[in-house]
Tab-separated table of C-alpha atoms in Angstrom:
chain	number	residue	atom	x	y	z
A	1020	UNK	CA	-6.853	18.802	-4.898
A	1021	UNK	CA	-5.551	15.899	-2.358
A	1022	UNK	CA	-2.216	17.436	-1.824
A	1023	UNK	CA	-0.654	16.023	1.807
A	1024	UNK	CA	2.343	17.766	2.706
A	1025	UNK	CA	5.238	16.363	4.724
A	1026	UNK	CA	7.701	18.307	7.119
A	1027	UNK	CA	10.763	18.725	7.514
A	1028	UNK	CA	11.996	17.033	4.390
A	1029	UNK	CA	14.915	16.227	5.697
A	1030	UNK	CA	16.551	16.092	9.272
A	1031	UNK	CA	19.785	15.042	10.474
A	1032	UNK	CA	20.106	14.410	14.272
A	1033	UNK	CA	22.658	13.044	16.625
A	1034	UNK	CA	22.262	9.547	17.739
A	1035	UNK	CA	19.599	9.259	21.070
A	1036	UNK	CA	17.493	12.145	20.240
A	1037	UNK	CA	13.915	12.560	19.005
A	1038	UNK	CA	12.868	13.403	15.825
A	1039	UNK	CA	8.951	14.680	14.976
A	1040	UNK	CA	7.701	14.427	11.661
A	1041	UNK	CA	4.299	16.071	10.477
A	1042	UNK	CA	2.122	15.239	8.298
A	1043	UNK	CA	-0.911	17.369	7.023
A	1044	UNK	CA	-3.955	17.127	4.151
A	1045	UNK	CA	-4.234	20.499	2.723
A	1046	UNK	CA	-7.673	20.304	1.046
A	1047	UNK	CA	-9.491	17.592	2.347
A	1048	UNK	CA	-10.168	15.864	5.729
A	1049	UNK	CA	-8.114	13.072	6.169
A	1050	UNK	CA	-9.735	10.217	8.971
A	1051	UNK	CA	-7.143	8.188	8.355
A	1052	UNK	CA	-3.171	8.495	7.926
A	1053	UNK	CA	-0.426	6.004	7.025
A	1054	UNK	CA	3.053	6.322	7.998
A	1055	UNK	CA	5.449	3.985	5.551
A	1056	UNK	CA	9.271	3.070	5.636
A	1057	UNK	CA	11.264	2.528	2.961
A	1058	UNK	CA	14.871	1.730	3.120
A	1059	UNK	CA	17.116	2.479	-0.472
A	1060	UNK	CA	15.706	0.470	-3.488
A	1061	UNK	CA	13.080	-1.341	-2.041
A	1062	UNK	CA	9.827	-0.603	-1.544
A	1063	UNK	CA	7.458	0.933	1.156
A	1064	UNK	CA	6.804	-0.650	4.152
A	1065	UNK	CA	3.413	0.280	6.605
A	1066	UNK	CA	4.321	1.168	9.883
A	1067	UNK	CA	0.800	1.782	11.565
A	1068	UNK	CA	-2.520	3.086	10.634
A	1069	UNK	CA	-3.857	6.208	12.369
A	1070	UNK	CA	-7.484	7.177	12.642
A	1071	UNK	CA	-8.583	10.379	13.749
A	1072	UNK	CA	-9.114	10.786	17.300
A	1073	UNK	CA	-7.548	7.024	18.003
A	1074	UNK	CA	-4.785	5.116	18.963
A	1075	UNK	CA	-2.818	4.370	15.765
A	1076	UNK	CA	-2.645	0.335	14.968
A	1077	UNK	CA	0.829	-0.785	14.477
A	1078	UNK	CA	2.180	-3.680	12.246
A	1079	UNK	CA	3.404	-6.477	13.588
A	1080	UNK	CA	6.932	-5.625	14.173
A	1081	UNK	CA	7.027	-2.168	14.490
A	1082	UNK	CA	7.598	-0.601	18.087
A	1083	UNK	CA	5.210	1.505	19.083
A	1084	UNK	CA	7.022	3.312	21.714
A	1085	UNK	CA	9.786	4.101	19.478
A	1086	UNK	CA	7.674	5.429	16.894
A	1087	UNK	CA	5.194	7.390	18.297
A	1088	UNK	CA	1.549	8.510	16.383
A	1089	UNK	CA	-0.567	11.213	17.021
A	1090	UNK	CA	-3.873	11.766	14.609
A	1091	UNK	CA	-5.019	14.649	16.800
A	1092	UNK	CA	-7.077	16.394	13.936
A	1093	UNK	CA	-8.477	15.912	10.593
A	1094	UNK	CA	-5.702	17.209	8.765
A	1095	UNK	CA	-2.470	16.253	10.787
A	1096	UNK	CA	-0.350	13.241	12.101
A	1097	UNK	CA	2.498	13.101	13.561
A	1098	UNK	CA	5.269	10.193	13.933
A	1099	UNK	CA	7.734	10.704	16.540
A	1100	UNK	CA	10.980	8.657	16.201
A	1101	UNK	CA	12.347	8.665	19.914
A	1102	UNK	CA	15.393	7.593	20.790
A	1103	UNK	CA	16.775	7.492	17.456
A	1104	UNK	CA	19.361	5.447	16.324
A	1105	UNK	CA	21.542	5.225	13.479
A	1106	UNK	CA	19.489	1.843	11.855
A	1107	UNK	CA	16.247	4.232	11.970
A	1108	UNK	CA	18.062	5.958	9.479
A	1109	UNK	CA	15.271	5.697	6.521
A	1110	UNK	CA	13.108	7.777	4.346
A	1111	UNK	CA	9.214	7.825	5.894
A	1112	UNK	CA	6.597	8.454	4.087
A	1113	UNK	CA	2.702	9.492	5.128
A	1114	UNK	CA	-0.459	9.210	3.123
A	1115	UNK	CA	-4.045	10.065	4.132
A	1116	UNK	CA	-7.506	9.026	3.030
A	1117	UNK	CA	-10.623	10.247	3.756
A	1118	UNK	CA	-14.032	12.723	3.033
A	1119	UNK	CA	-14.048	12.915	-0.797
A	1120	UNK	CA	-10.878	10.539	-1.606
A	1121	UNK	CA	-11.877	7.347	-0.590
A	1122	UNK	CA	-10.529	4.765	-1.840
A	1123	UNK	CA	-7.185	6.773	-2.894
A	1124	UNK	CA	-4.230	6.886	-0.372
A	1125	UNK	CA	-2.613	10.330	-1.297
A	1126	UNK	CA	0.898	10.570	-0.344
A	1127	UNK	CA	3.234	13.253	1.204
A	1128	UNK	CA	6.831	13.987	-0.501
A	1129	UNK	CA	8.238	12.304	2.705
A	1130	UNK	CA	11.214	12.482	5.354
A	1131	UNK	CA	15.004	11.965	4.859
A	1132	UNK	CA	15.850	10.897	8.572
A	1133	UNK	CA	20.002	10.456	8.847
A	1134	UNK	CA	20.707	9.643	12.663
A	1135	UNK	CA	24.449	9.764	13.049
B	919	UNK	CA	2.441	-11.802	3.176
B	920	UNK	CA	0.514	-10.145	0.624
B	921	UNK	CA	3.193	-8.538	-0.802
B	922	UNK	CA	2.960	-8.135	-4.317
B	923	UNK	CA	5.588	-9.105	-6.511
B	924	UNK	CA	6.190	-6.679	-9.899
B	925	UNK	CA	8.300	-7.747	-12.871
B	926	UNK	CA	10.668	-6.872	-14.121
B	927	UNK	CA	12.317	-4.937	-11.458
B	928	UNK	CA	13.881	-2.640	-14.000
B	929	UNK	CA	13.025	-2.034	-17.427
B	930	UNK	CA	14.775	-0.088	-20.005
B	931	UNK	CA	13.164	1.403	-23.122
B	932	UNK	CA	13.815	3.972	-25.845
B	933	UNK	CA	11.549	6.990	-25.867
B	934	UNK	CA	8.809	6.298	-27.912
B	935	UNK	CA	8.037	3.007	-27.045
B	936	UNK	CA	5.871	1.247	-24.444
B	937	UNK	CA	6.394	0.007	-21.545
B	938	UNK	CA	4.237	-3.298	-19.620
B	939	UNK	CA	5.231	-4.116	-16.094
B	940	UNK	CA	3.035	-6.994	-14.449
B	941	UNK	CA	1.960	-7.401	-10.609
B	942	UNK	CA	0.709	-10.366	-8.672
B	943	UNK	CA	-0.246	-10.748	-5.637
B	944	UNK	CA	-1.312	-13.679	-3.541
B	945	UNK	CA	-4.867	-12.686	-1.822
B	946	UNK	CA	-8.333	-11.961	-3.059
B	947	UNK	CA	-8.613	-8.044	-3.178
B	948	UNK	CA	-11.022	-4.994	-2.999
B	949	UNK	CA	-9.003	-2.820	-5.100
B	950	UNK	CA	-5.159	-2.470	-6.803
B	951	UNK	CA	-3.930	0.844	-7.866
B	952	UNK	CA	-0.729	1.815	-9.456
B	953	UNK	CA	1.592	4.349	-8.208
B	954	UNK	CA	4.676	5.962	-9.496
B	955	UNK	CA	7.497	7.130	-7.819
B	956	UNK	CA	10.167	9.264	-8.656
B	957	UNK	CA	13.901	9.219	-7.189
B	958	UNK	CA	13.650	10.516	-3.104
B	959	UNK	CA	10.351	11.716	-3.825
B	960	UNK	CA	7.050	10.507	-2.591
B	961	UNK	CA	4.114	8.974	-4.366
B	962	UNK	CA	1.994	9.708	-7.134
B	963	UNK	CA	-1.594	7.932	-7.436
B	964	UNK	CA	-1.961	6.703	-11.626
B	965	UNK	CA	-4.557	4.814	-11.883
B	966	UNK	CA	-7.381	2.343	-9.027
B	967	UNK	CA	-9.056	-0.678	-10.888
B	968	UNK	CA	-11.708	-2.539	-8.966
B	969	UNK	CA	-12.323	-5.915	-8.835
B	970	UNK	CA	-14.783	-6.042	-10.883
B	971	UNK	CA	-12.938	-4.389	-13.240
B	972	UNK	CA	-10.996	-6.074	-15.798
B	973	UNK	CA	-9.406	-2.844	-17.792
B	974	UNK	CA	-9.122	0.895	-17.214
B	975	UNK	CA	-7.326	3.718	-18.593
B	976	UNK	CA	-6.046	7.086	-18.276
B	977	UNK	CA	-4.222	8.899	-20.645
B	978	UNK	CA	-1.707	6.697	-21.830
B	979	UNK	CA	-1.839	4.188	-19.202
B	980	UNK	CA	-3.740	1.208	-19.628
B	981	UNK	CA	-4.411	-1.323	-16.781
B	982	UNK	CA	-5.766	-4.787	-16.574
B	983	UNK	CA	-6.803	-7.095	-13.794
B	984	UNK	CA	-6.902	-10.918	-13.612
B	985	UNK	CA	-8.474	-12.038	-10.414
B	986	UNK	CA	-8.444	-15.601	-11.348
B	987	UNK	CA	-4.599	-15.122	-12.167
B	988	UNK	CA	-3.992	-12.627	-9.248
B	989	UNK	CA	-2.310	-10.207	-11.585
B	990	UNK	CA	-2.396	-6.502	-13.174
B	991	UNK	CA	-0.752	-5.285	-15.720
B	992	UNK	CA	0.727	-1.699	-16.648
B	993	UNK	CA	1.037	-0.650	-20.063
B	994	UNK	CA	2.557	2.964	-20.724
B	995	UNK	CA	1.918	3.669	-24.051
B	996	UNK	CA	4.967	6.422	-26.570
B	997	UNK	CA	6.773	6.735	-23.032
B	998	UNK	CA	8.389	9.958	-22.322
B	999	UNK	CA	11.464	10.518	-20.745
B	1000	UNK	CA	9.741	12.173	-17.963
B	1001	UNK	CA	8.198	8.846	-17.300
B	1002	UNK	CA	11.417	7.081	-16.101
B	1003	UNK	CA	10.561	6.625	-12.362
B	1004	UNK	CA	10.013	3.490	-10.146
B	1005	UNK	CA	6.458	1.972	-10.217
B	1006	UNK	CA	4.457	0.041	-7.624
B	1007	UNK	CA	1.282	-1.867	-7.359
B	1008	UNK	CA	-0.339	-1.693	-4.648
B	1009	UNK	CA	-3.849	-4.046	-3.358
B	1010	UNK	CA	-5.913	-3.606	-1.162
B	1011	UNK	CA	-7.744	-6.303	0.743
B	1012	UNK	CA	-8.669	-4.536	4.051
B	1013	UNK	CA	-12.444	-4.327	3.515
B	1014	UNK	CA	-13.005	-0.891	2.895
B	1015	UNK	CA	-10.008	0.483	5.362
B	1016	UNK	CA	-8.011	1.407	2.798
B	1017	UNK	CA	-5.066	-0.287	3.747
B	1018	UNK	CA	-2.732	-1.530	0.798
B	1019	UNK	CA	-0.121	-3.595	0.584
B	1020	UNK	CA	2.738	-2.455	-1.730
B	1021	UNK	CA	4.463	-4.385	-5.105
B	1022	UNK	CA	8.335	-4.665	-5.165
B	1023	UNK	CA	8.458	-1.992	-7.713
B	1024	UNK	CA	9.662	-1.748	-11.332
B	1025	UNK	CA	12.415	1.074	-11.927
B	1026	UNK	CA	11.705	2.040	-15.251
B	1027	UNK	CA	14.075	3.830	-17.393
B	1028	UNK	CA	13.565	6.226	-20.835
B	1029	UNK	CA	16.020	6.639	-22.703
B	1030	UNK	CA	15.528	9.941	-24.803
């Protein structure tokens, strides 16, 4: 049980264009998602916080019209990377918590992004 | 920053033996857990101590917490090569939001 999946895996895009990333809870319902960053060899970053039905809280730091969130149901998020540029080149990574996991952040495999 | 800071960052071990990688962090804390995380790949949930906890374990994992030291430990007991992965700590002190702060991470190789 508590299996999040994460999709695509992998994208390459051209420089200036917008990516979407998905992230869904399989078997449970997940009121709130995470969306992490984590650049080679180091370690993950939190981007924003996303309840279910709200506006996602950002870090401090992190642009919220560049990456976008949408927690539009109990079992998906997405992060949209607009405008992408070749420094949001990064692996992201979601998690979700919620009814019957509390406590427990369970992660997706994540996103290769390569903007060239 | 609450940022927890794991030593060593990289550990190298023969198959068989065990492995300890320590965590401290800098804030008081609801919970830590331990992930593990394999090359590329995305996170796998070992092991959430409370604090009120002071050992738990699963399998061969054992984990401690110090609260008056700010620390947790990791012990991986006859490691496997299928163990060799990086490993992060992770605490969380958002009052019941479940939002953690991650470790630096230990890469930890087996060696068959």
């Amino acid at each position: 049980g508590a299996v999040v999946s994460q999709h695509p895996s992998w994208v390459i895009c051209k420089s200036g264009t917008s990516v979407k990333i998905e992230c869904r809870s399989l078997d449970f319902q997940a009121t709130t998602m995470f969306w992490y960053r984590q650049f080679p060899k180091q370690s993950l970053m939190l981007m924003a916080t996303s309840n279910e039905g709200s506006k996602a809280t950002y870090e401090q730091g992190v642009e919220k019209d560049k990456f976008l969130i949408n927690h539009a149901s109990l079992t998906l998020s997405t992060l949209t990377v607009t405008s992408a540029h070749p420094e949001d080149s990064s692996f992201y990574i979601c998690s979700a918590s919620g009814t019957g996991v509390r406590e427990t952040q369970y992660f997706g495999p994540g996103t290769r992004l390569l903007v060239l | 920053s609450q940022q927890g800071e794991e030593d060593p960052q990289a550990l190298s071990i023969q198959e068989g033996e065990n492995a300890t990688m320590n965590c401290s962090y800098k804030t008081s804390i609801n919970n830590l857990q331990w992930y593990r995380q394999n090359s590329g790949r995305g996170l796998v949930h070992l092991i959430l101590i409370r604090s009120n906890e002071r050992e738990k374990h699963s399998g061969r994992l054992r984990v401690t917490l110090d609260t008056s030291k700010k620390s947790s430990s990791l012990l991986i007991t006859a490691s496997r090569a299928a163990d060799t992965a990086s490993y992060f700590c992770a605490t969380d002190a958002s009052g019941g939001y479940q939002k953690v702060t991650f470790g630096t991470g230990t890469k930890l190789q087996v060696i068959p």
